[in-house]
Amino acid sequence: DTEVTQTPKHLVMGMTNKKSLKCEQHMGHRAMYWYKQKAKKPPELMFVYSYEKLSINESVPSRFSPECPNSSLLNLHLHALQPEDSALYLCASSQDLTARVNYGYTFGSGTRLTVV
Amino acid sequence: AQKVTQAQTEISVVEKEDVTLDCVYETRDTTYYLFWYKQPPSGELVFLIRRNSFDEQNEISGRYSWNFQKSTSSFNFTITASQVVDSAVYFCALSEVTTDSWGKLQFGAGTQVVVTP
């Protein structure tokens, strides 16, 4: 299995809703990432997890709450979002960050989020 | 500061023409990795190539080729004999090893390639 699976593919939520995005990989990768991509812009890093521990938080607002319950699963909990948070949310994984060798990243197909 | 510069916003070509995408990067690290990704309208980022800073060999893969020049901090990408299926946004990206942001992939702004029949 060489895929990163993201669910749901599309999500529409109101500003008072609570929802979660899910990301799963079974490649044995120990690093997982959340990226946010606005229309016609490059992806921007939000969070990095290494061995289930948060290693990078790019000053993301607290209405986005990541969680890595095990090495295969990464969640992004959403609460009280704003319309400007509408974007494509991409999950990625990579082998291992401890060795300081970058073997590359595998990206999921993303969740298109619309906040109304 | 922008670490990866893709100066071309959009390139339009007719099928079978060659197209070259420019990428210039900036880093103080001696060890780093460069990537190219393709993003079709469906949204998924498709990996094309990874190159580390110690490997300056150019590479060819089918209709794709890459020219890595450390002296000019450039990592350019050429599509030979373009096809309509090559229409997508192409991102160049940098990963620096010896910084606090190890693991972070920093993307250029992307170049939209439009191939018309």
CSV table of C-alpha atoms in Angstrom, one decimal:
chain,number,residue,atom,x,y,z
A,1,ASP,CA,0.0,0.0,0.0
A,2,THR,CA,1.7,3.2,-1.2
A,3,GLU,CA,-1.1,5.6,-0.6
A,4,VAL,CA,-2.1,8.3,1.8
A,5,THR,CA,-5.9,8.3,2.2
A,6,GLN,CA,-7.8,11.4,3.2
A,7,THR,CA,-11.4,11.5,4.2
A,8,PRO,CA,-13.8,13.2,3.5
A,9,LYS,CA,-12.9,14.4,0.0
A,10,HIS,CA,-15.3,17.3,0.3
A,11,LEU,CA,-16.6,19.0,3.4
A,12,VAL,CA,-19.0,22.0,3.9
A,13,MET,CA,-19.3,23.3,7.4
A,14,GLY,CA,-20.8,26.2,9.2
A,15,MET,CA,-18.8,28.5,11.4
A,16,THR,CA,-20.2,27.0,14.6
A,17,ASN,CA,-19.7,23.4,13.6
A,18,LYS,CA,-17.1,21.0,14.8
A,19,LYS,CA,-15.7,18.6,12.2
A,20,SER,CA,-12.6,16.4,11.7
A,21,LEU,CA,-10.4,15.6,8.8
A,22,LYS,CA,-8.8,12.2,8.7
A,23,CYS,CA,-5.6,11.0,7.1
A,24,GLU,CA,-4.3,7.4,7.0
A,25,GLN,CA,-1.2,5.7,5.7
A,26,HIS,CA,0.1,2.1,5.9
A,27,MET,CA,3.6,2.6,4.5
A,28,GLY,CA,5.3,2.5,7.9
A,29,HIS,CA,6.1,6.2,7.6
A,30,ARG,CA,6.9,7.8,10.9
A,31,ALA,CA,6.4,11.5,9.9
A,32,MET,CA,3.1,13.0,8.9
A,33,TYR,CA,2.1,16.5,7.8
A,34,TRP,CA,-0.8,18.8,7.3
A,35,TYR,CA,-0.7,21.4,4.6
A,36,LYS,CA,-3.2,24.1,3.7
A,37,GLN,CA,-3.6,25.2,0.1
A,38,LYS,CA,-5.6,28.2,-1.0
A,39,ALA,CA,-6.7,28.5,-4.6
A,40,LYS,CA,-3.9,29.4,-7.0
A,41,LYS,CA,-1.3,29.3,-4.2
A,42,PRO,CA,1.3,26.8,-3.1
A,43,PRO,CA,0.7,24.5,-0.2
A,44,GLU,CA,1.7,25.9,3.2
A,45,LEU,CA,2.8,23.8,6.1
A,46,MET,CA,0.6,23.7,9.1
A,47,PHE,CA,1.9,20.9,11.3
A,48,VAL,CA,4.5,18.1,11.4
A,49,TYR,CA,4.4,15.0,13.5
A,50,SER,CA,7.4,12.8,14.0
A,51,TYR,CA,6.9,9.5,15.9
A,52,GLU,CA,3.4,10.7,17.0
A,53,LYS,CA,4.8,13.8,18.6
A,54,LEU,CA,4.2,17.3,17.3
A,55,SER,CA,7.5,18.7,16.1
A,56,ILE,CA,6.4,21.7,14.1
A,57,ASN,CA,3.5,24.0,14.5
A,58,GLU,CA,3.6,26.9,12.0
A,59,SER,CA,1.8,29.3,14.3
A,60,VAL,CA,-1.6,27.9,13.3
A,61,PRO,CA,-4.7,29.3,15.0
A,62,SER,CA,-6.1,27.2,17.8
A,63,ARG,CA,-9.3,26.6,15.9
A,64,PHE,CA,-7.2,23.9,14.1
A,65,SER,CA,-6.2,21.1,16.4
A,66,PRO,CA,-4.1,18.2,15.2
A,67,GLU,CA,-3.9,14.8,16.6
A,68,CYS,CA,-1.8,11.8,15.9
A,69,PRO,CA,-3.3,8.8,17.8
A,70,ASN,CA,-0.9,6.3,16.2
A,71,SER,CA,1.8,6.1,13.5
A,72,SER,CA,-0.7,5.4,10.8
A,73,LEU,CA,-3.3,8.0,11.5
A,74,LEU,CA,-3.4,11.8,11.6
A,75,ASN,CA,-6.5,13.9,12.4
A,76,LEU,CA,-7.2,17.6,12.1
A,77,HIS,CA,-10.0,18.8,14.3
A,78,LEU,CA,-11.8,21.9,13.2
A,79,HIS,CA,-13.9,24.2,15.4
A,80,ALA,CA,-15.3,27.7,14.9
A,81,LEU,CA,-13.7,28.2,11.5
A,82,GLN,CA,-14.0,31.3,9.4
A,83,PRO,CA,-14.9,31.5,5.7
A,84,GLU,CA,-11.2,32.4,4.9
A,85,ASP,CA,-10.3,28.9,6.2
A,86,SER,CA,-11.9,27.5,3.1
A,87,ALA,CA,-9.1,25.7,1.3
A,88,LEU,CA,-7.7,22.3,0.2
A,89,TYR,CA,-6.2,20.5,3.1
A,90,LEU,CA,-3.4,18.1,2.2
A,91,CYS,CA,-2.0,15.4,4.3
A,92,ALA,CA,1.5,13.9,3.6
A,93,SER,CA,3.8,11.3,5.1
A,94,SER,CA,7.5,10.6,4.9
A,95,GLN,CA,9.7,7.7,6.1
A,96,ASP,CA,11.6,9.1,9.1
A,97,LEU,CA,12.9,12.5,10.2
A,98,THR,CA,15.4,11.3,12.7
A,99,ALA,CA,18.0,10.1,10.1
A,100,ARG,CA,18.3,13.5,8.5
A,101,VAL,CA,17.8,11.9,5.1
A,102,ASN,CA,14.8,13.0,3.1
A,103,TYR,CA,13.3,10.1,1.1
A,104,GLY,CA,10.5,12.2,-0.1
A,105,TYR,CA,6.9,12.8,0.7
A,106,THR,CA,3.7,11.0,-0.3
A,107,PHE,CA,0.7,13.3,-0.5
A,108,GLY,CA,-3.0,12.4,-0.2
A,109,SER,CA,-5.6,13.8,-2.6
A,110,GLY,CA,-6.8,16.3,-0.1
A,111,THR,CA,-10.0,17.5,1.5
A,112,ARG,CA,-11.7,20.4,-0.1
A,113,LEU,CA,-13.2,22.4,2.8
A,114,THR,CA,-15.8,25.1,2.4
A,115,VAL,CA,-16.8,27.2,5.5
A,116,VAL,CA,-20.1,28.9,5.2
B,1,ALA,CA,11.8,35.3,2.7
B,2,GLN,CA,11.0,33.3,-0.4
B,3,LYS,CA,13.3,30.3,-0.6
B,4,VAL,CA,12.1,29.0,-3.9
B,5,THR,CA,11.3,31.2,-6.9
B,6,GLN,CA,9.3,30.1,-9.9
B,7,ALA,CA,9.2,33.2,-12.0
B,8,GLN,CA,6.9,31.8,-14.6
B,9,THR,CA,3.3,32.1,-13.6
B,10,GLU,CA,1.8,30.4,-16.6
B,11,ILE,CA,3.2,28.8,-19.8
B,12,SER,CA,1.0,28.0,-22.8
B,13,VAL,CA,2.2,25.7,-25.5
B,14,VAL,CA,0.8,23.8,-28.4
B,15,GLU,CA,1.0,20.0,-28.2
B,16,LYS,CA,4.5,18.5,-29.1
B,17,GLU,CA,6.3,21.7,-28.2
B,18,ASP,CA,9.0,21.5,-25.5
B,19,VAL,CA,8.5,23.5,-22.3
B,20,THR,CA,11.0,24.4,-19.7
B,21,LEU,CA,10.1,25.4,-16.1
B,22,ASP,CA,12.5,27.5,-14.2
B,23,CYS,CA,13.3,27.1,-10.5
B,24,VAL,CA,15.7,29.1,-8.4
B,25,TYR,CA,16.3,28.4,-4.8
B,26,GLU,CA,18.0,30.0,-1.9
B,27,THR,CA,19.6,28.2,1.1
B,28,ARG,CA,22.7,28.4,3.4
B,29,ASP,CA,22.6,24.7,4.0
B,30,THR,CA,25.2,22.5,2.4
B,31,THR,CA,22.8,19.6,2.6
B,32,TYR,CA,19.3,20.0,1.1
B,33,TYR,CA,16.8,18.3,-1.1
B,34,LEU,CA,14.9,19.6,-4.1
B,35,PHE,CA,11.7,18.3,-5.5
B,36,TRP,CA,9.3,18.7,-8.4
B,37,TYR,CA,5.6,18.0,-8.0
B,38,LYS,CA,2.8,18.0,-10.5
B,39,GLN,CA,-0.7,19.1,-9.4
B,40,PRO,CA,-3.5,18.3,-11.9
B,41,PRO,CA,-6.9,19.9,-11.4
B,42,SER,CA,-8.0,17.0,-9.2
B,43,GLY,CA,-5.7,18.4,-6.5
B,44,GLU,CA,-3.3,15.6,-5.7
B,45,LEU,CA,0.4,16.4,-5.6
B,46,VAL,CA,2.2,13.9,-7.8
B,47,PHE,CA,5.9,13.3,-7.0
B,48,LEU,CA,8.1,13.7,-10.1
B,49,ILE,CA,11.7,13.8,-8.8
B,50,ARG,CA,13.9,14.2,-5.7
B,51,ARG,CA,17.5,15.4,-5.9
B,52,ASN,CA,19.9,15.9,-3.0
B,53,SER,CA,22.5,18.7,-3.0
B,54,PHE,CA,25.4,16.3,-3.5
B,55,ASP,CA,24.1,14.9,-6.7
B,56,GLU,CA,24.4,17.3,-9.6
B,57,GLN,CA,23.8,14.7,-12.3
B,58,ASN,CA,21.1,15.7,-14.7
B,59,GLU,CA,18.3,13.2,-15.1
B,60,ILE,CA,16.0,12.1,-17.8
B,61,SER,CA,12.8,10.1,-17.3
B,62,GLY,CA,10.8,9.5,-20.4
B,63,ARG,CA,9.7,12.9,-21.7
B,64,TYR,CA,10.9,14.6,-18.5
B,65,SER,CA,14.4,15.9,-17.8
B,66,TRP,CA,15.9,18.0,-15.0
B,67,ASN,CA,19.0,20.3,-15.0
B,68,PHE,CA,20.4,20.9,-11.5
B,69,GLN,CA,23.1,23.5,-11.3
B,70,LYS,CA,24.4,24.4,-7.8
B,71,SER,CA,26.5,27.2,-9.2
B,72,THR,CA,23.4,29.1,-10.1
B,73,SER,CA,21.1,27.6,-7.5
B,74,SER,CA,18.8,26.4,-10.2
B,75,PHE,CA,16.8,23.2,-10.7
B,76,ASN,CA,15.0,23.5,-14.0
B,77,PHE,CA,12.5,21.0,-15.5
B,78,THR,CA,11.9,20.3,-19.2
B,79,ILE,CA,8.9,18.5,-20.7
B,80,THR,CA,9.8,17.3,-24.2
B,81,ALA,CA,7.1,16.9,-26.8
B,82,SER,CA,4.3,18.1,-24.5
B,83,GLN,CA,0.9,16.4,-24.4
B,84,VAL,CA,-2.5,17.7,-23.2
B,85,VAL,CA,-2.2,15.4,-20.2
B,86,ASP,CA,0.8,17.5,-19.1
B,87,SER,CA,-1.5,20.4,-18.3
B,88,ALA,CA,-1.2,21.1,-14.6
B,89,VAL,CA,0.5,23.2,-12.0
B,90,TYR,CA,4.1,22.3,-11.4
B,91,PHE,CA,5.8,23.1,-8.1
B,92,CYS,CA,9.4,23.2,-7.2
B,93,ALA,CA,10.2,22.6,-3.5
B,94,LEU,CA,13.1,22.7,-1.1
B,95,SER,CA,13.8,20.8,2.1
B,96,GLU,CA,16.7,22.0,4.2
B,97,VAL,CA,18.4,19.5,6.5
B,98,THR,CA,20.3,21.5,9.1
B,99,THR,CA,17.6,23.9,10.2
B,100,ASP,CA,14.9,23.9,12.9
B,101,SER,CA,12.5,23.4,10.0
B,102,TRP,CA,13.9,20.0,9.1
B,103,GLY,CA,11.1,18.1,7.4
B,104,LYS,CA,9.4,21.2,6.1
B,105,LEU,CA,8.8,21.3,2.4
B,106,GLN,CA,8.9,24.8,1.1
B,107,PHE,CA,7.2,25.3,-2.2
B,108,GLY,CA,7.6,27.8,-5.0
B,109,ALA,CA,4.6,29.7,-6.2
B,110,GLY,CA,4.0,27.1,-9.0
B,111,THR,CA,3.9,27.4,-12.8
B,112,GLN,CA,0.6,26.6,-14.6
B,113,VAL,CA,1.3,24.7,-17.8
B,114,VAL,CA,-1.4,24.8,-20.4
B,115,VAL,CA,-1.0,22.4,-23.4
B,116,THR,CA,-3.5,22.9,-26.2
B,117,PRO,CA,-4.1,20.4,-29.0
